GROMACS .gro file of C-alpha atoms in nm:
model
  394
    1UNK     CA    1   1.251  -1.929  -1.216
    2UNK     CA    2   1.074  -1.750  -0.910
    3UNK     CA    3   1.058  -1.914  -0.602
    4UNK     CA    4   0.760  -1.857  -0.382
    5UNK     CA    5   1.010  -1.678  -0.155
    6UNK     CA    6   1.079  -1.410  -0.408
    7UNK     CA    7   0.740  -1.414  -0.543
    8UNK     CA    8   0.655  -1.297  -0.151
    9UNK     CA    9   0.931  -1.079  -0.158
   10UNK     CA   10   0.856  -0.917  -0.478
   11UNK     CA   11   0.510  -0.833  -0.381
   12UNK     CA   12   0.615  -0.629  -0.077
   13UNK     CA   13   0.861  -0.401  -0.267
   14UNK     CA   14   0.606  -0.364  -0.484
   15UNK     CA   15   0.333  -0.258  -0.160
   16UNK     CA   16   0.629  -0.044  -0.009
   17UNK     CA   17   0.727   0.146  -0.289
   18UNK     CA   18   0.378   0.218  -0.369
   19UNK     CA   19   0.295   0.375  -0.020
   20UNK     CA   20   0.606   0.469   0.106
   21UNK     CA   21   0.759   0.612  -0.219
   22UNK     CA   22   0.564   0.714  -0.513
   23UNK     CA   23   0.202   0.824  -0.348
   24UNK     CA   24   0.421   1.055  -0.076
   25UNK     CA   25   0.629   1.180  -0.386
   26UNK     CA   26   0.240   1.346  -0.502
   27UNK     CA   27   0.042   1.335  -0.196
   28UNK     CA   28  -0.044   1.523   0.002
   29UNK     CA   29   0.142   1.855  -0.164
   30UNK     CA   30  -0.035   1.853  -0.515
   31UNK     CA   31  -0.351   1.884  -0.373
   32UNK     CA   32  -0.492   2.225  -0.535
   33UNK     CA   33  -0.729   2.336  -0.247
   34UNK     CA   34  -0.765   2.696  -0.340
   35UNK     CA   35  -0.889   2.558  -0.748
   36UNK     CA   36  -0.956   2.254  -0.668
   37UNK     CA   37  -0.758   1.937  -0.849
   38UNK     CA   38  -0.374   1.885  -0.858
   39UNK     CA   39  -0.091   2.026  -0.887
   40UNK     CA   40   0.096   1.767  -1.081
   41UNK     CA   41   0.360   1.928  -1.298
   42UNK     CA   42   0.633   1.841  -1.107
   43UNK     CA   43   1.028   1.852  -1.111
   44UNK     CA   44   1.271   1.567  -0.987
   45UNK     CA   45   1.229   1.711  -0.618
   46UNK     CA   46   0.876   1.739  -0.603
   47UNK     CA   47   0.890   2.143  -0.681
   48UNK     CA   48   0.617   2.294  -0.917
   49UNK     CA   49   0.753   2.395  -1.237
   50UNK     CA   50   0.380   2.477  -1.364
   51UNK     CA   51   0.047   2.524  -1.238
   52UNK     CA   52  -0.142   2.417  -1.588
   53UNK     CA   53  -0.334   2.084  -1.547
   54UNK     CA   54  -0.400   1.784  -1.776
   55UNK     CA   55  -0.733   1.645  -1.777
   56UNK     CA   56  -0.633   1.288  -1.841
   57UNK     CA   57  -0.346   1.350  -1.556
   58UNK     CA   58  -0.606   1.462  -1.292
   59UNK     CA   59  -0.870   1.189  -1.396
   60UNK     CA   60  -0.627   0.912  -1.351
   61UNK     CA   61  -0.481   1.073  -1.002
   62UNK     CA   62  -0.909   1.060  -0.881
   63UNK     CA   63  -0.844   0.741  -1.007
   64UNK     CA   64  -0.576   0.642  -0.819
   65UNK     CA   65  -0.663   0.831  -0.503
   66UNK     CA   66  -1.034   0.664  -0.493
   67UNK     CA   67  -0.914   0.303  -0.587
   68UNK     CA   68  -0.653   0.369  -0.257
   69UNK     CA   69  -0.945   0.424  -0.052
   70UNK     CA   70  -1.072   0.135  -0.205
   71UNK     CA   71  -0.915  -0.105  -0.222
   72UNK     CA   72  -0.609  -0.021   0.012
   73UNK     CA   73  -0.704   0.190   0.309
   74UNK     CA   74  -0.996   0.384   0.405
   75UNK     CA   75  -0.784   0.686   0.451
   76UNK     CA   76  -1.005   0.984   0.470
   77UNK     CA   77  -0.711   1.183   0.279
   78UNK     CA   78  -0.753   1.013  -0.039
   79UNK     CA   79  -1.119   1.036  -0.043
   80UNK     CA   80  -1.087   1.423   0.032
   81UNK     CA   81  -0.810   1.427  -0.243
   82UNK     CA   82  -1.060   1.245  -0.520
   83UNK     CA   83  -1.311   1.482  -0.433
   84UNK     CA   84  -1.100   1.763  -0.518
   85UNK     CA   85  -1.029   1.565  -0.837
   86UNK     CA   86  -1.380   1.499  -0.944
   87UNK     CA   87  -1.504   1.818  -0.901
   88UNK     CA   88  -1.256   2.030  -1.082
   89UNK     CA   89  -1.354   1.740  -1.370
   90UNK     CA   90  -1.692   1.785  -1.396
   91UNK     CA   91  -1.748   2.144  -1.278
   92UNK     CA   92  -1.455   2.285  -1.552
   93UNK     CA   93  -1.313   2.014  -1.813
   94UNK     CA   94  -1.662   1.966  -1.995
   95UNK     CA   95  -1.694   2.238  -2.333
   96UNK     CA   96  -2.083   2.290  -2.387
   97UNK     CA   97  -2.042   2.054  -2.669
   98UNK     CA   98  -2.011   1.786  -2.409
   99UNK     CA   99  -1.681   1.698  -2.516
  100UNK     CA  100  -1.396   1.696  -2.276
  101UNK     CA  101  -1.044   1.957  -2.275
  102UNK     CA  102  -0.689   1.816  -2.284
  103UNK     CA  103  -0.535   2.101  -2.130
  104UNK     CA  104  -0.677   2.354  -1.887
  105UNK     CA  105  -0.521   2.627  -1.636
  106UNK     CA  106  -0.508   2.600  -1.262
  107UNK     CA  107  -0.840   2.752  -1.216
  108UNK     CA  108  -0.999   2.574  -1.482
  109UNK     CA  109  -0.960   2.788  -1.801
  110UNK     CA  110  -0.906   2.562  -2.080
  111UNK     CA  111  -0.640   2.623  -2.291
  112UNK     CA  112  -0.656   2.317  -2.564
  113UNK     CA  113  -0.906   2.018  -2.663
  114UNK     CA  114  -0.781   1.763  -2.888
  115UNK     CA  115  -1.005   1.569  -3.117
  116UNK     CA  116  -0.931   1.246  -2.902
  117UNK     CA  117  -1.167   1.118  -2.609
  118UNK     CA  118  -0.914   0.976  -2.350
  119UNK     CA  119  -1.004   1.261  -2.168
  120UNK     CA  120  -1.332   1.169  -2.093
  121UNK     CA  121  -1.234   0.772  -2.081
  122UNK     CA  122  -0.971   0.854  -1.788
  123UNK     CA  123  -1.262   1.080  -1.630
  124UNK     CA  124  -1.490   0.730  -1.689
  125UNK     CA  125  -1.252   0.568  -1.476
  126UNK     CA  126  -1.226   0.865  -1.200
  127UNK     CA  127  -1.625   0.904  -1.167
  128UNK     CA  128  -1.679   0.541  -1.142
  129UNK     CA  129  -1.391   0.478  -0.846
  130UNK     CA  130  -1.472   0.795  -0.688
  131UNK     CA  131  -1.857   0.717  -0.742
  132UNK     CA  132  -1.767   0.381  -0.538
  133UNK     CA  133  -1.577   0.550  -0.285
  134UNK     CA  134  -1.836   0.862  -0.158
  135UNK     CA  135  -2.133   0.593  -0.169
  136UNK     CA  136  -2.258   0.805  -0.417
  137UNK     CA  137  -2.485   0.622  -0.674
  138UNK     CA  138  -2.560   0.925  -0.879
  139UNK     CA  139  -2.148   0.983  -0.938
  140UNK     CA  140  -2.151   0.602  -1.062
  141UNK     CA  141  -2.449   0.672  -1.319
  142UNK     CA  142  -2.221   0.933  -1.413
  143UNK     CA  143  -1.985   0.717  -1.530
  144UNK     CA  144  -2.159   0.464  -1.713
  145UNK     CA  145  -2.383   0.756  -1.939
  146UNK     CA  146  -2.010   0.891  -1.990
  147UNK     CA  147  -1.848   0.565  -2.071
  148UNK     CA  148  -2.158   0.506  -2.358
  149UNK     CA  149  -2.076   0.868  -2.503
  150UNK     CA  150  -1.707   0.706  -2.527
  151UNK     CA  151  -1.878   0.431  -2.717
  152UNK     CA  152  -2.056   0.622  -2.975
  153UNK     CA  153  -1.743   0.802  -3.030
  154UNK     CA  154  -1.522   0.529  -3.061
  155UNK     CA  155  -1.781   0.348  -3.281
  156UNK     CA  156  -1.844   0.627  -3.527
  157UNK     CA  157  -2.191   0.676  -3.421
  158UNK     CA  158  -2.112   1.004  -3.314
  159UNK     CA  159  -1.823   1.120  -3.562
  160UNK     CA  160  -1.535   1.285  -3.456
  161UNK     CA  161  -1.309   1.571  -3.610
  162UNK     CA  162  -1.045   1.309  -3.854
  163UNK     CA  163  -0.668   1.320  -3.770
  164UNK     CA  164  -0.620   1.294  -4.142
  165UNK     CA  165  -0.744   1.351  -4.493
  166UNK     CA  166  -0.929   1.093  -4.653
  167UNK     CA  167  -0.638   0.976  -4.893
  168UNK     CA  168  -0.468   0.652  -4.672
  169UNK     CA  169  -0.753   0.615  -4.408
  170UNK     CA  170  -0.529   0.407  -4.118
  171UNK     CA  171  -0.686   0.248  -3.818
  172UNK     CA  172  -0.505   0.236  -3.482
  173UNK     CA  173  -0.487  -0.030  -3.175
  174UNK     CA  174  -0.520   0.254  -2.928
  175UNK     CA  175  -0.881   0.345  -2.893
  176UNK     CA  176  -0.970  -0.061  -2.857
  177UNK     CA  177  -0.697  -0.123  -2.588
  178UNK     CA  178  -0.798   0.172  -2.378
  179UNK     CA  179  -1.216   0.095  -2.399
  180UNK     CA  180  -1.110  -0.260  -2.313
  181UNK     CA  181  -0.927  -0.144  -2.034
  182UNK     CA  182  -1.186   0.065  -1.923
  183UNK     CA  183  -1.448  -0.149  -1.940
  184UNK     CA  184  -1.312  -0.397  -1.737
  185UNK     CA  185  -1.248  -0.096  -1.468
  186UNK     CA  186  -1.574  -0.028  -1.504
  187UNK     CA  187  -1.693  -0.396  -1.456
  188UNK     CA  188  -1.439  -0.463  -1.149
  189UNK     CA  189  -1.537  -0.097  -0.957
  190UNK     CA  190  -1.927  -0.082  -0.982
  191UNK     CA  191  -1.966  -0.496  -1.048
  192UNK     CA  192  -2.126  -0.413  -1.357
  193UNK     CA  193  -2.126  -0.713  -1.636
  194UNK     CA  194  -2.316  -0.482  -1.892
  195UNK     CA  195  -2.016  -0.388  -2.102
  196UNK     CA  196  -1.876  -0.800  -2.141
  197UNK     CA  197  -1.985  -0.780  -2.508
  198UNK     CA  198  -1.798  -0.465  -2.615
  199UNK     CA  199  -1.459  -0.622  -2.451
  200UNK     CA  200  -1.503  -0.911  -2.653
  201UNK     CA  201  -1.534  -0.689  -2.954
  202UNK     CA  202  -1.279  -0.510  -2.879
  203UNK     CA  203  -1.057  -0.810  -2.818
  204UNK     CA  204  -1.127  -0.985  -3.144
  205UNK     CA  205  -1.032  -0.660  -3.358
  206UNK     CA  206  -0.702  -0.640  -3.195
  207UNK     CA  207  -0.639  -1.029  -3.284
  208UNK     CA  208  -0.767  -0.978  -3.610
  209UNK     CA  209  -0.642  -0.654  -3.754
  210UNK     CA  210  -0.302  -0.599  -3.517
  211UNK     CA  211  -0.185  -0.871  -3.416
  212UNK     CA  212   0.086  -1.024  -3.699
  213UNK     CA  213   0.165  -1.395  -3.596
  214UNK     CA  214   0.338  -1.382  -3.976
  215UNK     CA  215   0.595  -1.130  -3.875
  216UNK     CA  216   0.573  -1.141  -3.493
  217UNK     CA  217   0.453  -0.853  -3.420
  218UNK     CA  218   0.158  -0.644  -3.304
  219UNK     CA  219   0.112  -0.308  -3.491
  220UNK     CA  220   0.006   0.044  -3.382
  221UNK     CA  221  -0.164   0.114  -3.713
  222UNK     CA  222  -0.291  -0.058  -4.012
  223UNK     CA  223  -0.517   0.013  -4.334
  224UNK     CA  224  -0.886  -0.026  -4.290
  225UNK     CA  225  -0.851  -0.433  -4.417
  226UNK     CA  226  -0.553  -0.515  -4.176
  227UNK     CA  227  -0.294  -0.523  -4.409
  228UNK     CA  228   0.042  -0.302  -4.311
  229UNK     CA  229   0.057   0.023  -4.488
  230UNK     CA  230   0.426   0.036  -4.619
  231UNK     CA  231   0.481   0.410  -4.540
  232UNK     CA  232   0.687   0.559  -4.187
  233UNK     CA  233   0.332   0.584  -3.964
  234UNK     CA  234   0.231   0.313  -4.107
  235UNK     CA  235   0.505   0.058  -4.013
  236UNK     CA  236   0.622   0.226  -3.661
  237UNK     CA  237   0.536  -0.012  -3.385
  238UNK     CA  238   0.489   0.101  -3.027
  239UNK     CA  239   0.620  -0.195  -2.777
  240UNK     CA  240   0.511  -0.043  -2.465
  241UNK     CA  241   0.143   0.026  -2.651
  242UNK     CA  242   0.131  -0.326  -2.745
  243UNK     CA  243   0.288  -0.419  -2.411
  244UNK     CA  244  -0.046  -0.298  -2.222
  245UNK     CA  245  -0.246  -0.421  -2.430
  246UNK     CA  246  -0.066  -0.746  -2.417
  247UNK     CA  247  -0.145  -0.742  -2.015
  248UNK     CA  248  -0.525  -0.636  -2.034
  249UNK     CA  249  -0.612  -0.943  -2.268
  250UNK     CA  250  -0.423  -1.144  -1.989
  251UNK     CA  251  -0.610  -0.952  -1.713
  252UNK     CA  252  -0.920  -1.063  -1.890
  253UNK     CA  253  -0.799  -1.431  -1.921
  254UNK     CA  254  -0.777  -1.430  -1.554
  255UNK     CA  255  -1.113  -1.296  -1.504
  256UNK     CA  256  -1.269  -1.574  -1.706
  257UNK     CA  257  -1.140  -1.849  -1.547
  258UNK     CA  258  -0.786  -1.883  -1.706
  259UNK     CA  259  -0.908  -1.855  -2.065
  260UNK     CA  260  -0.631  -2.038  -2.240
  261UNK     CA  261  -0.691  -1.889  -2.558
  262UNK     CA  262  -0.666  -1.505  -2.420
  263UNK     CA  263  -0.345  -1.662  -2.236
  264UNK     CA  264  -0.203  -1.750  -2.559
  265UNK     CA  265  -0.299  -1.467  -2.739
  266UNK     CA  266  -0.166  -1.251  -2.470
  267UNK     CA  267   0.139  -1.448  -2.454
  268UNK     CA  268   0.201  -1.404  -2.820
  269UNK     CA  269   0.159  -1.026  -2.789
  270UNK     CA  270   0.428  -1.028  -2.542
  271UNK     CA  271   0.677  -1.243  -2.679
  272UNK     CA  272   0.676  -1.072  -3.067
  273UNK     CA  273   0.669  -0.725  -2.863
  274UNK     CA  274   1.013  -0.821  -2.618
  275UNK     CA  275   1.160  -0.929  -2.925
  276UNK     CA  276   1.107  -0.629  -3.080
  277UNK     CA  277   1.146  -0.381  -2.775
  278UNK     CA  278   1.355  -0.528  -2.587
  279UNK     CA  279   1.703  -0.290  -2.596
  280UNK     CA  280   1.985  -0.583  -2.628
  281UNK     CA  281   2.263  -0.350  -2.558
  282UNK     CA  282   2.138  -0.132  -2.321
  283UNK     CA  283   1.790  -0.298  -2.144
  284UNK     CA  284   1.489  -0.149  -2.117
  285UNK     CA  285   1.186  -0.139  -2.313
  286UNK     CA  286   1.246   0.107  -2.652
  287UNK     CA  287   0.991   0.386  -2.752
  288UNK     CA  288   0.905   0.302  -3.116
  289UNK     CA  289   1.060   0.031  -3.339
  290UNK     CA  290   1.012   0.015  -3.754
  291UNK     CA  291   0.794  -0.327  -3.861
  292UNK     CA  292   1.069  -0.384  -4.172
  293UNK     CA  293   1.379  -0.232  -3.936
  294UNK     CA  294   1.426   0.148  -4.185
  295UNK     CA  295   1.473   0.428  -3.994
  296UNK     CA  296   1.197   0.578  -3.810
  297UNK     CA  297   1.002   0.921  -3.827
  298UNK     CA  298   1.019   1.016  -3.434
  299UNK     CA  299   1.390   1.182  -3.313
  300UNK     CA  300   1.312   0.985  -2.991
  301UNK     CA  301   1.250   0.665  -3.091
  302UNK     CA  302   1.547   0.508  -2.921
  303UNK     CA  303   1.487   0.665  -2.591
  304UNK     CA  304   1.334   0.437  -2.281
  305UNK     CA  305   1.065   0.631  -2.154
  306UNK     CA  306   0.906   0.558  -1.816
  307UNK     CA  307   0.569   0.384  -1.938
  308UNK     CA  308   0.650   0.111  -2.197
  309UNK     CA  309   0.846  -0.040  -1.869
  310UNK     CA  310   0.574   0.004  -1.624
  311UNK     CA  311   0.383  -0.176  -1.843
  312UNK     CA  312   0.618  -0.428  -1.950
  313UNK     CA  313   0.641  -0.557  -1.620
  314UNK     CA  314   0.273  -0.570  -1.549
  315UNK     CA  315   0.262  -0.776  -1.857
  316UNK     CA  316   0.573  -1.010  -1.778
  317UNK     CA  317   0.467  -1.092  -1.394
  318UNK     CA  318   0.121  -1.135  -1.523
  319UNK     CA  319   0.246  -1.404  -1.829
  320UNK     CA  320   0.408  -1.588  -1.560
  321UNK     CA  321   0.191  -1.625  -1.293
  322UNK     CA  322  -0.072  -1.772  -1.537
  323UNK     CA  323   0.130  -2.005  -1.738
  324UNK     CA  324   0.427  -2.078  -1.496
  325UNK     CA  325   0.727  -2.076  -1.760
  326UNK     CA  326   1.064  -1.980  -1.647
  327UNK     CA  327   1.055  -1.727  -1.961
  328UNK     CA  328   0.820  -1.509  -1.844
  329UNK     CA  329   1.023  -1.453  -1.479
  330UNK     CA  330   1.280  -1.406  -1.683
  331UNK     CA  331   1.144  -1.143  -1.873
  332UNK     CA  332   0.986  -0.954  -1.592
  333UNK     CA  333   1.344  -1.004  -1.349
  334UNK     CA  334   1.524  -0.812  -1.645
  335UNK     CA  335   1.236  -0.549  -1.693
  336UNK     CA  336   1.201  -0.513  -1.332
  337UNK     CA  337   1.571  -0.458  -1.222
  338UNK     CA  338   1.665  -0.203  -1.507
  339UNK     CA  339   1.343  -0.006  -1.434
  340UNK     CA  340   1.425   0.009  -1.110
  341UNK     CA  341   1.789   0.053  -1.144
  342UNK     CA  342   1.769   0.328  -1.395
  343UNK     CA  343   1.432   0.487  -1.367
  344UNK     CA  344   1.333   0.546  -0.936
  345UNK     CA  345   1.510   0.821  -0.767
  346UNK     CA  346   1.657   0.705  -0.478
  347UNK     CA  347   1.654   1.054  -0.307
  348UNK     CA  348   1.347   1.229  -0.402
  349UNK     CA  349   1.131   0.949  -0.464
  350UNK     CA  350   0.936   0.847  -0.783
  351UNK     CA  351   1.020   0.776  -1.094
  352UNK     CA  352   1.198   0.975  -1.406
  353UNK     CA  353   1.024   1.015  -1.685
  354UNK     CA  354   1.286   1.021  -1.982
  355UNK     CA  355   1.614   0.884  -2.008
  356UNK     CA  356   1.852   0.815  -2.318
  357UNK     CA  357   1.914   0.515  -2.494
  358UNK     CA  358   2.192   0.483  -2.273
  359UNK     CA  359   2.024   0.510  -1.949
  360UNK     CA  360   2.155   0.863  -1.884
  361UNK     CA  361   1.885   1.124  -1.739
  362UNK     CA  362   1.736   1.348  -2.061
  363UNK     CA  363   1.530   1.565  -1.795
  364UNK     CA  364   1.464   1.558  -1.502
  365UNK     CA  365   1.039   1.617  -1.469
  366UNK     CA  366   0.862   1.364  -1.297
  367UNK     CA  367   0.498   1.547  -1.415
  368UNK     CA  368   0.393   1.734  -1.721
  369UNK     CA  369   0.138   1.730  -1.935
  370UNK     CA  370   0.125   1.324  -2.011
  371UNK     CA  371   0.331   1.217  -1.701
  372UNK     CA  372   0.167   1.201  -1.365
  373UNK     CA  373   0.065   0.978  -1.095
  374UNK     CA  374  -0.062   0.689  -1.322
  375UNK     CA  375   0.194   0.458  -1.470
  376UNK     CA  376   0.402   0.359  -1.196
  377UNK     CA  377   0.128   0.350  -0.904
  378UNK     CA  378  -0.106   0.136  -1.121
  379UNK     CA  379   0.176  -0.099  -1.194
  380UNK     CA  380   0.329  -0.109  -0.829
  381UNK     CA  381  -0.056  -0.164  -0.685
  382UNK     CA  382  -0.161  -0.395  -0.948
  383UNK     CA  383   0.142  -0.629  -0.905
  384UNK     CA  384   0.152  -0.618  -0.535
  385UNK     CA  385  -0.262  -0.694  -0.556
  386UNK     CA  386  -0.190  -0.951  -0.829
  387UNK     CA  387   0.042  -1.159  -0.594
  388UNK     CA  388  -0.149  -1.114  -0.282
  389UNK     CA  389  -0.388  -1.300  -0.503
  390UNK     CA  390  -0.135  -1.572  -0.632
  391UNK     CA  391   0.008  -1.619  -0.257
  392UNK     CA  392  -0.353  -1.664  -0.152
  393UNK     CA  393  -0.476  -1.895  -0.373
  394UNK     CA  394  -0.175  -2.117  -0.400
   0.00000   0.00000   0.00000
């Protein structure tokens, strides 16, 4: 059990390693002023191993670097930084189809565009913080028409290119977790209550279709009726996926008042994920798990990689500063000291992204393609906000 000493204590590590450790590790140096954007593909050391850019990678750091500005300090290098970041988004990651790239070169060349739309949710997310940040109402609009494109897509009203043929249609968790999560960005950055309905929607299908209180689990894919589909993609489970998820439905229990059936639902989520997850031997969160326990498809799917734990202890803290029970500090103490103590570079700063089951290094990259400044500053500045809250209103 936490005493309000460590509580206290735990929230400034949190502040300090977000400003003194992980923003330094990116900022100022990956600021691309020649292109515009960042820099972000990064070794252990901080030293560029490729110019390329991710679009979801620079949305979220014009995330990050706006929500800084507001919400931390208005330091007029972050809100130079998220301009850089914004316009390289909407001056060269748009096709003329109005769909978004994945994958673009350093002066805005694309290279690939995948037939998902997180690209244009994490830009969502990056117009709307950055809109809030310049002042800029127009840059805010921009936002909310993009977020409603996301909408039609997600709904099927405007169809996307399928993953698969037709013969075992599967539905995922992903899409609802992330327009949740984004809609309740939305809501807290431009105080917008417009999109309340769709979270509830989107909350509902995850109870209803994903979430397994049967088995005690939450899945990553089912068939179109809910029911598991007993083949290898259809019974691999993704703990950190269902980890974050897990901590949005609790972020939106908070928001309405201490919902106490959101709290249990999130609760449940977390408790059937840690079981399954949770690394006995070793610690740490695992990549992917099998529903039934047979082997699984993915080489890596013993590995700890960086995100399922940032997440995890987002989700942990959050469980027990709404309920109160020992469990939950439990769960996040564990989380939190083997992230810590295996994943932060002591040295250099940040955070590895890939380590063995083991806890050894696999690589040493702290940015690629799908690894940037998101993760690990959203969790360090959401649990340090999160307990400035607690302390305050205690």
């Amino acid at each position: 059990m936490y005493t309000k000493e460590d509580i206290i204590n735990l929230g400034a590590f949190y502040k300090s390693q977000l400003l003194e450790d992980t923003v330094p590790f990116w900022f100022p140096k990956s600021y691309d002023y020649e292109n515009g954007g960042y820099l972000l593909m990064r070794d252990f050391d901080g030293s560029l191993i490729d110019e390329d850019k991710a679009v979801w990678i620079q949305g979220r750091a014009c995330w990050l670097l706006s929500t800084l500005y507001n919400t931390v300090d208005k330091k007029q290098e972050w809100l130079d930084g998220a301009k850089l970041g914004y316009e390289f988004l909407k001056n060269h990651c748009f096709d003329s189809d109005g769909r978004m790239y994945f994958h673009m070169d350093k002066t805005g060349r694309p290279i690939r565009k995948r037939r998902y739309y997180f690209s244009e949710t994490f830009a969502v997310l990056a117009f709307a913080a950055y809109g809030k940040a310049s002042n800029d109402s127009a840059i805010k609009q921009e936002a909310v028409t993009l977020f409603k494109k996301c909408i039609a897509y997600e709904s099927g009203e405007v169809p996307l290119e399928p993953k698969f043929e037709n013969t075992r249609p599967l539905k995922s968790i992903g899409p609802a977790m992330i327009m949740m999560n984004t809609a309740q960005q939305l809501r807290e950055i431009l105080d917008t209550n417009e999109f309340d309905g769709y979270i509830d929607q989107w909350i509902d299908y995850i109870e209803k279709y994903f979430v397994k209180d049967d088995i005690r689990c939450v899945m990553e894919q089912v068939n179109l009726d809910g029911s598991i589909s007993d083949h290898i993609a259809g019974r691999q489970l993704n703990p950190g996926h269902a980890l974050e998820a897990a901590w949005f439905v609790l972020h939106e229990a908070q928001y309405r008042s201490h919902n106490p059936h959101l709290i249990n639902l999130g609760c449940r989520m977390i408790d059937y994920m840690w079981e399954r997850g949770w690394d006995k031997e070793f610690g740490g969160i695992l990549y992917f798990r099998d529903v039934y326990n047979k082997p699984v498809q993915e080489y890596w799917h013993d590995m700890k990689f960086w995100w399922p734990q940032n997440e995890t202890i987002i989700a942990t803290l959050l469980a027990y500063i709404l309920t109160g029970k020992a469990r939950y500090g439990e769960m996040h103490a564990k989380i939190h000291n083997y992230a810590y103590s295996h994943f932060h570079d002591n040295k250099h700063g940040e955070w590895y992204g890939y380590l063995q089951q083991n806890g050894k290094i696999s690589q040493t990259a702290k940015g690629n393609l799908f690894k940037g400044p998101f993760h690990l500053p959203r969790q360090e500045l959401y649990c340090y906000q999160l307990i400035e809250k607690y302390i305050k209103d205690a």
